[in-house]
Short mmCIF file of C-alpha atoms in Angstrom, two decimals:
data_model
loop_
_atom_site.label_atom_id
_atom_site.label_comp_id
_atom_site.label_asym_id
_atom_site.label_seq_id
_atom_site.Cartn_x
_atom_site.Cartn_y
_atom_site.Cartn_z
CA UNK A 1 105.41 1.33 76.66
CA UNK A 2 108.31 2.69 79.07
CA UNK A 3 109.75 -0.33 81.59
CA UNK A 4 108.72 -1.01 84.91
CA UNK A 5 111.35 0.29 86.65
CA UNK A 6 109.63 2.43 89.19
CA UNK A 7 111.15 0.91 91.91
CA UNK A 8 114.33 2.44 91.30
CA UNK A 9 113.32 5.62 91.24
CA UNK A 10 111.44 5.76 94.75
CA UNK A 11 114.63 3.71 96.37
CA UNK A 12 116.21 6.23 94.97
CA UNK A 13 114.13 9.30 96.03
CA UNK A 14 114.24 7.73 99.47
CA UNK A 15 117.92 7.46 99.77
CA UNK A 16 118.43 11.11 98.68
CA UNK A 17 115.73 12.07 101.06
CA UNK A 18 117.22 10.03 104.39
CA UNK A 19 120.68 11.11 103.12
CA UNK A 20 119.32 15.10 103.48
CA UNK A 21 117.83 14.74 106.35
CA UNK A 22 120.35 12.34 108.62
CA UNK A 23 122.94 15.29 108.07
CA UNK A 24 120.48 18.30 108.35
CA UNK A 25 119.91 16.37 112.07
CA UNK A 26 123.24 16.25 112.85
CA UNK A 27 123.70 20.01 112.35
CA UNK A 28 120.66 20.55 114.35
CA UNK A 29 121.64 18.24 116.96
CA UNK A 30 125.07 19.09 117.29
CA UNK A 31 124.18 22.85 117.32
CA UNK A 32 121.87 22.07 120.27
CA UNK A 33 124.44 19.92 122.43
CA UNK A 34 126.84 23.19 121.68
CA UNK A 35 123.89 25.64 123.72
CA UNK A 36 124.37 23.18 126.44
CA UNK A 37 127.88 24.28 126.82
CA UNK A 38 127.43 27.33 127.59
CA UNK A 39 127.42 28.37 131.27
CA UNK A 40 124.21 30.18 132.35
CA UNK A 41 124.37 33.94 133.24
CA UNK A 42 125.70 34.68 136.35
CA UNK A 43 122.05 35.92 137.44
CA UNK A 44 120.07 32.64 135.77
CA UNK A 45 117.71 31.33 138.22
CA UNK A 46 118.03 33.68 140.49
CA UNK A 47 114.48 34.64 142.42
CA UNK A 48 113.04 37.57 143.50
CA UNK A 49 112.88 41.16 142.22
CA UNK A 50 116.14 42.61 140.67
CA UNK A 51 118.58 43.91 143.12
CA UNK A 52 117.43 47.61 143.74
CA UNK A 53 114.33 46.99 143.22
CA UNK A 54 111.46 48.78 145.66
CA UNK B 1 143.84 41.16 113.08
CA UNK B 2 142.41 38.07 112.54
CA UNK B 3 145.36 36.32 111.41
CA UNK B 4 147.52 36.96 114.44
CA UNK B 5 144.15 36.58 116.46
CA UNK B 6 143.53 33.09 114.77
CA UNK B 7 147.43 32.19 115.46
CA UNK B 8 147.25 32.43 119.22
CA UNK B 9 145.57 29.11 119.79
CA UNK B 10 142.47 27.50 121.32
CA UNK B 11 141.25 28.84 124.36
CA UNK B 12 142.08 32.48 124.14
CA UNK B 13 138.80 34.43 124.51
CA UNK B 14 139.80 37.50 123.10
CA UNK B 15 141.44 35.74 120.14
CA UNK B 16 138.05 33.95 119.35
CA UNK B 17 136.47 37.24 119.98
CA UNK B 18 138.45 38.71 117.34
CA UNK B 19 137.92 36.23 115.02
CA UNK B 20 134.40 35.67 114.93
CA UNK B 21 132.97 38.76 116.33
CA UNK B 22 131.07 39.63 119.34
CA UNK B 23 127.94 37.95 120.07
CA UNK B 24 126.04 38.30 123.21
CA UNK B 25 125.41 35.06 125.47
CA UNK B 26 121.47 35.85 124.53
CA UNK B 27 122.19 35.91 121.15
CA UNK B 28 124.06 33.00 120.99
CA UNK B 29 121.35 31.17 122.74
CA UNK B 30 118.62 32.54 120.36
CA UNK B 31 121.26 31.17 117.38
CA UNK B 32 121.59 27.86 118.71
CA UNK B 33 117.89 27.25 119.92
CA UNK B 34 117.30 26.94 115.60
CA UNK B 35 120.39 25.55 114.27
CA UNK B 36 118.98 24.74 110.94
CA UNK B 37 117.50 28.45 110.75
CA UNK B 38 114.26 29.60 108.63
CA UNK B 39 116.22 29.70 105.11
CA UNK B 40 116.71 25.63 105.46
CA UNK B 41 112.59 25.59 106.04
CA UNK B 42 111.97 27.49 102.96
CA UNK B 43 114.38 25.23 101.28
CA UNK B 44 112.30 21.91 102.46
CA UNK B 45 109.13 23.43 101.09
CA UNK B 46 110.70 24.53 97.86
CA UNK B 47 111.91 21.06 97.85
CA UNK B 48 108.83 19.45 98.49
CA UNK B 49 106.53 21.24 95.62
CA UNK B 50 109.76 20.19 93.54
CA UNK B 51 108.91 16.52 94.08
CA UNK B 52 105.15 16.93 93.68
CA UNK B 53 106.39 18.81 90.30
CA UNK B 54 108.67 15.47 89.48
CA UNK B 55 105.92 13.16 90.25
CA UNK B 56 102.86 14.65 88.56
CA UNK B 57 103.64 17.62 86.08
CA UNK B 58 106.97 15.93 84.62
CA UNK B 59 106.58 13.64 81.71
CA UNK B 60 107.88 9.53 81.95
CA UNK B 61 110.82 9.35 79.34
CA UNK B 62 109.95 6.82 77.20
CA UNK B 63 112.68 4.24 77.17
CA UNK B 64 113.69 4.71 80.39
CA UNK B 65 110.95 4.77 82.37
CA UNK B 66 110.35 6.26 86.25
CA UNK B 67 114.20 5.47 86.60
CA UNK B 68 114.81 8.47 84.33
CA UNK B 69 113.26 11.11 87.09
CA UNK B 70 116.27 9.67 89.44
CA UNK B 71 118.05 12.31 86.72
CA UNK B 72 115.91 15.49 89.20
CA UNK B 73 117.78 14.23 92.19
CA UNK B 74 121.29 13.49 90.90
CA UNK B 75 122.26 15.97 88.55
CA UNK B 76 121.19 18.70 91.42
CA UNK B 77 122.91 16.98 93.84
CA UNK B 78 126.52 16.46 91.38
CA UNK B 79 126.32 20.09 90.08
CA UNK B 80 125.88 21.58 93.70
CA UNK B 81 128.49 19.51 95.01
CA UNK B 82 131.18 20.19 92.19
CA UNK B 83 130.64 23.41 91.20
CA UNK B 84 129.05 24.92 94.39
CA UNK B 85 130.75 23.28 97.24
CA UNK B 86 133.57 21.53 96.46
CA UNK B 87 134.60 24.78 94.45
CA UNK B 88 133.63 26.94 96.81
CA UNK B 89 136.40 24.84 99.31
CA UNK B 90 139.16 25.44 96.96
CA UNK B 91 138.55 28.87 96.19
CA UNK B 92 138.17 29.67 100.01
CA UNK B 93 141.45 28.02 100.90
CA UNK B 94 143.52 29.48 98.26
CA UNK B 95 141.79 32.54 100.11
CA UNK B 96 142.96 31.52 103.33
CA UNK B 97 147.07 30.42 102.36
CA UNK B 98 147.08 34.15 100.57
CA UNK B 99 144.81 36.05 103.47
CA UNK B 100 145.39 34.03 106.42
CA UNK B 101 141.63 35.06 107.50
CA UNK B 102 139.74 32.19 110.31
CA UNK B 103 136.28 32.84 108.06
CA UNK B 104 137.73 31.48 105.17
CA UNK B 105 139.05 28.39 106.56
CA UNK B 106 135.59 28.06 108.39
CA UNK B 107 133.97 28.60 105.22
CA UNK B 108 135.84 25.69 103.23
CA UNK B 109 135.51 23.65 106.10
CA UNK B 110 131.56 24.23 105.84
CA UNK B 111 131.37 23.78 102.43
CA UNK B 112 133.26 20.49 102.22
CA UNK B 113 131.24 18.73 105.14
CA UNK B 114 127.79 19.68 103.00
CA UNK B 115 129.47 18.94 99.80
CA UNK B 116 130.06 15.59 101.09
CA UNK B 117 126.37 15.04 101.73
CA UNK B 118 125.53 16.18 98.43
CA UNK B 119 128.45 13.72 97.00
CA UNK B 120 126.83 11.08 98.53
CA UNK B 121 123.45 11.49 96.91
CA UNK B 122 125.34 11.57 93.89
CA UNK B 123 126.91 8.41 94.48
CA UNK B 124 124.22 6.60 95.96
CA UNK B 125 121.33 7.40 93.73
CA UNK B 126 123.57 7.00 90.72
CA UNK B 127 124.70 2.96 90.85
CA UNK B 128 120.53 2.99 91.55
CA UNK B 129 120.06 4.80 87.81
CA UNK B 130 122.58 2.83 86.50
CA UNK B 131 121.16 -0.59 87.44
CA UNK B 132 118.19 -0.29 85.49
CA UNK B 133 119.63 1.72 82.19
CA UNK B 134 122.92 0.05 81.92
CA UNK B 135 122.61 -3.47 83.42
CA UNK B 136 124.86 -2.76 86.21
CA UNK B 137 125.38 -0.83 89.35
CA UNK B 138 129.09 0.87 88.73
CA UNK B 139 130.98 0.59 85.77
CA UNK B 140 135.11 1.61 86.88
CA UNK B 141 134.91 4.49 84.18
CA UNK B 142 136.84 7.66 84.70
CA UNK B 143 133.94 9.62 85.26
CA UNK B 144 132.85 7.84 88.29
CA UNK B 145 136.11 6.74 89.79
CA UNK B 146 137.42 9.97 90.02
CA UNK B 147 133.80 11.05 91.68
CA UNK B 148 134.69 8.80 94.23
CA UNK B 149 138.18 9.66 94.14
CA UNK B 150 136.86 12.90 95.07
CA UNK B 151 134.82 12.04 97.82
CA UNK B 152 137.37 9.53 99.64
CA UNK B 153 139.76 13.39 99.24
CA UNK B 154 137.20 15.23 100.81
CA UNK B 155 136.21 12.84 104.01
CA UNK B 156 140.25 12.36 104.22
CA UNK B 157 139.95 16.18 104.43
CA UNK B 158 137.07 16.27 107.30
CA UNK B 159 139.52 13.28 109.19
CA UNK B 160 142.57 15.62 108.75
CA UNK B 161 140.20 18.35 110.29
CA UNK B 162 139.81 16.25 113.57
CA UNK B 163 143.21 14.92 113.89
CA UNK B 164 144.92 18.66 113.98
CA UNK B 165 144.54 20.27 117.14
CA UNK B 166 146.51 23.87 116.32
CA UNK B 167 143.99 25.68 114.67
CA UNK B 168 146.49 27.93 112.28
CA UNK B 169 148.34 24.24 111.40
CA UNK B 170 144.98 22.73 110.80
CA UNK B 171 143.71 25.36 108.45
CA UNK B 172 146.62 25.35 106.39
CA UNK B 173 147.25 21.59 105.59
CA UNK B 174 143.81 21.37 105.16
CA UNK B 175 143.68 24.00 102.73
CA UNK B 176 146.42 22.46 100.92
CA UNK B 177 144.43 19.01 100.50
CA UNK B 178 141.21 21.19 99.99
CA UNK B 179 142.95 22.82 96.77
CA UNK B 180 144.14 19.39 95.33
CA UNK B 181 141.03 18.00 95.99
CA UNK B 182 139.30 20.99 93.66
CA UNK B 183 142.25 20.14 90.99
CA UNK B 184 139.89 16.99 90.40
CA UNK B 185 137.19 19.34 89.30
CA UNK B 186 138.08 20.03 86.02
CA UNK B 187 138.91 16.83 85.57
CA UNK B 188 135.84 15.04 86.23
CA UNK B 189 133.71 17.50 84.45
CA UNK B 190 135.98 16.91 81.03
CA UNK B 191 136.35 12.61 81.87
CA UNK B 192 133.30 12.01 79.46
CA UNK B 193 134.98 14.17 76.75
CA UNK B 194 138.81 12.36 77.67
CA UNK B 195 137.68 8.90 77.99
CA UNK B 196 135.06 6.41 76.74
CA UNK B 197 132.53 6.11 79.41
CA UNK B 198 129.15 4.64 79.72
CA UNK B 199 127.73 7.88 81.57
CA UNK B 200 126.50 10.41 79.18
CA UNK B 201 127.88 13.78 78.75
CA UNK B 202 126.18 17.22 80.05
CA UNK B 203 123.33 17.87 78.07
CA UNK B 204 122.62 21.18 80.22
CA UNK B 205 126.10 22.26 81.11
CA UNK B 206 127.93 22.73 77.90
CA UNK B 207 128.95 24.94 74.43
CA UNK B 208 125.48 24.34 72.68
CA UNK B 209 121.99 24.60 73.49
CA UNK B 210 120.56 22.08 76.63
CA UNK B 211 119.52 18.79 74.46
CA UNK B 212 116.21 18.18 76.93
CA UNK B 213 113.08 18.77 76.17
CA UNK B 214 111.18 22.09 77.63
CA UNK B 215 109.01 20.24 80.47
CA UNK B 216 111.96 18.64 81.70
CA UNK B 217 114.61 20.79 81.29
CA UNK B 218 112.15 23.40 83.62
CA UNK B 219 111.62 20.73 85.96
CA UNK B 220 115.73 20.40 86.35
CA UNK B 221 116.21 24.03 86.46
CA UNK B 222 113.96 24.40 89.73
CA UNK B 223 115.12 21.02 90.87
CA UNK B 224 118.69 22.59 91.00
CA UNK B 225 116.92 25.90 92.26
CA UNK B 226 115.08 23.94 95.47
CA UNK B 227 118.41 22.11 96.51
CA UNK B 228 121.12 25.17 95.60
CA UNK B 229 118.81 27.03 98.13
CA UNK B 230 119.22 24.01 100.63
CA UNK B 231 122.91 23.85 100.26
CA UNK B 232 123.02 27.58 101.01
CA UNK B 233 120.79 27.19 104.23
CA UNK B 234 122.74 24.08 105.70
CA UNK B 235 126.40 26.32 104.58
CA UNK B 236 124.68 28.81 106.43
CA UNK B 237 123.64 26.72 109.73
CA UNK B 238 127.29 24.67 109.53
CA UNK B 239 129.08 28.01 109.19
CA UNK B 240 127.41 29.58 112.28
CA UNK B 241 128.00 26.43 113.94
CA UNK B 242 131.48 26.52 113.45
CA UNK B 243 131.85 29.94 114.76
CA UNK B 244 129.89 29.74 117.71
CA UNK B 245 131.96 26.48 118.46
CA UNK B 246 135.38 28.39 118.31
CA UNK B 247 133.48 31.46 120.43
CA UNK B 248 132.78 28.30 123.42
CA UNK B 249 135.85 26.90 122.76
CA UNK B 250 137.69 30.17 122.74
CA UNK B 251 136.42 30.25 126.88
CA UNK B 252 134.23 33.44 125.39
CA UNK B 253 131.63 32.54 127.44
CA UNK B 254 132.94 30.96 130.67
CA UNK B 255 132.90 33.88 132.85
CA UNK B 256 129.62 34.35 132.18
CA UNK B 257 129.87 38.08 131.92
CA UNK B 258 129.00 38.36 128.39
#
């Protein structure tokens, strides 16, 4: 009859699991606060047809 | 190129041109819109039909119990981060002292932030193993000392990392703790051999045949698989992250004509 130690092994699971996934967030997050810093294009936002255009 | 490219300093356009290649604003934008990237999704689903593997088509060892299966989530975790990452780091800063190349450093410096994360599975989810099997939740052995040892090395590396603002100085003293820090290595894979030690020595990584039986030693194997594919999709994300932060940084983008 194997102990009943199952506790340990989902504490454990869910460690390794919010371990994973708090630093797979912070690469997502930082990754998306880097977009932020970059400037738009000089034509971003601009209305109206394209210069030229009939 | 790159060397004397990398050497010039933050906030040199062409230098971070040079050094990390070309990208387009657009592209850039489509990079950073999915940081993690598809591999890293693959890598959660692998990871998930690995646990439903653990839970249901994995036998109970007998005298340990559930706390046994903690084993599918720890030795994955130890072997990635020693012999992948943490190896990887050392091997990519010798690299850089010889080569001088920005990648490299970029590289190590990718592969010791995930190692950590993978370090600190291993030393979380092992003082929860230990509990149960040995009484106790750490036992000052050599084997997991120097594990921590290790890990203290590598966030003292990641602090070092912030506190250096010249890029080419930065790279090389952390290179220089980077291959000290994968001197341990060696060391902590032979401590169970050197010293007495409750934690038991490899029974998959060593001279003779893996002493598990079949079930569970094909459960490890894609257990490593699942989370050696994860540690190669968050390398991946970290390492594009890094580059596209020296391209911003580098004022690549600022005019907005690219």
């Amino acid at each position: 009859m194997p102990p009943d130690n199952g506790g340990y092994a989902y504490a454990a699971y869910a460690a390794a699991i919010t371990i994973y996934a708090v630093y797979s967030a912070s690469v997502w997050w930082r990754g998306r606060a880097l977009a932020k810093r970059i400037p738009a294009a000089p034509d971003a936002g601009r209305s109206g047809p394209p210069s030229g255009a009939a | 190129m790159g060397a004397d490219s990398f050497l010039t300093g933050r906030g040199d356009a062409d230098a971070a041109r040079a050094d990390t290649g070309v990208i387009s604003r657009q592209a850039a934008l489509s990079q950073l819109a999915h940081p993690l990237g598809a591999l890293f999704w693959l890598a959660v689903a692998a990871i998930v039909a690995t646990l439903v593997r653990i839970a249901f088509f994995t036998p109970t060892e007998a005298s340990q119990g559930l706390a046994q299966k903690i084993f599918y989530v720890h030795v994955p975790a130890a072997v990635t981060a020693l012999y992948l990452a943490f190896a990887l780091m050392a091997v990519t800063s010798v690299l850089y002292l010889w080569l001088r190349d920005p990648k490299l450093d970029r590289v190590a410096a990718s592969a010791a932030e995930v190692g950590l994360a993978f370090a600190t599975v291993v030393l979380v989810t092992g003082p929860i193993w230990a509990k149960p099997v040995w009484g106790t939740w750490w036992s000052g052995d050599a084997r997991l000392t120097s594990t921590l040892f290790l890990w203290l090395i590598i966030l003292a590396y990641l602090i070092l990392r912030q506190a250096v603002e010249d890029r080419a100085q930065r790279a090389r003293y952390s290179a220089v703790l980077a291959i000290l820090a994968g001197l341990l290595i060696p060391f902590i894979h032979l401590s169970v051999y050197l010293f007495r030690t409750l934690h038991p020595q490899p029974i998959v990584l060593k001279p003779s045949a893996p002493s598990l039986p079949p079930e569970m030693l094909t459960t490890l194997l894609i257990s490593f698989a699942s989370f050696a594919l994860l540690f190669v999709a968050l390398l991946r994300a970290r390492y594009r992250l890094a580059a596209m932060t020296d391209l911003v940084d580098g004022g690549v983008y600022a005019n907005g004509a690219n």
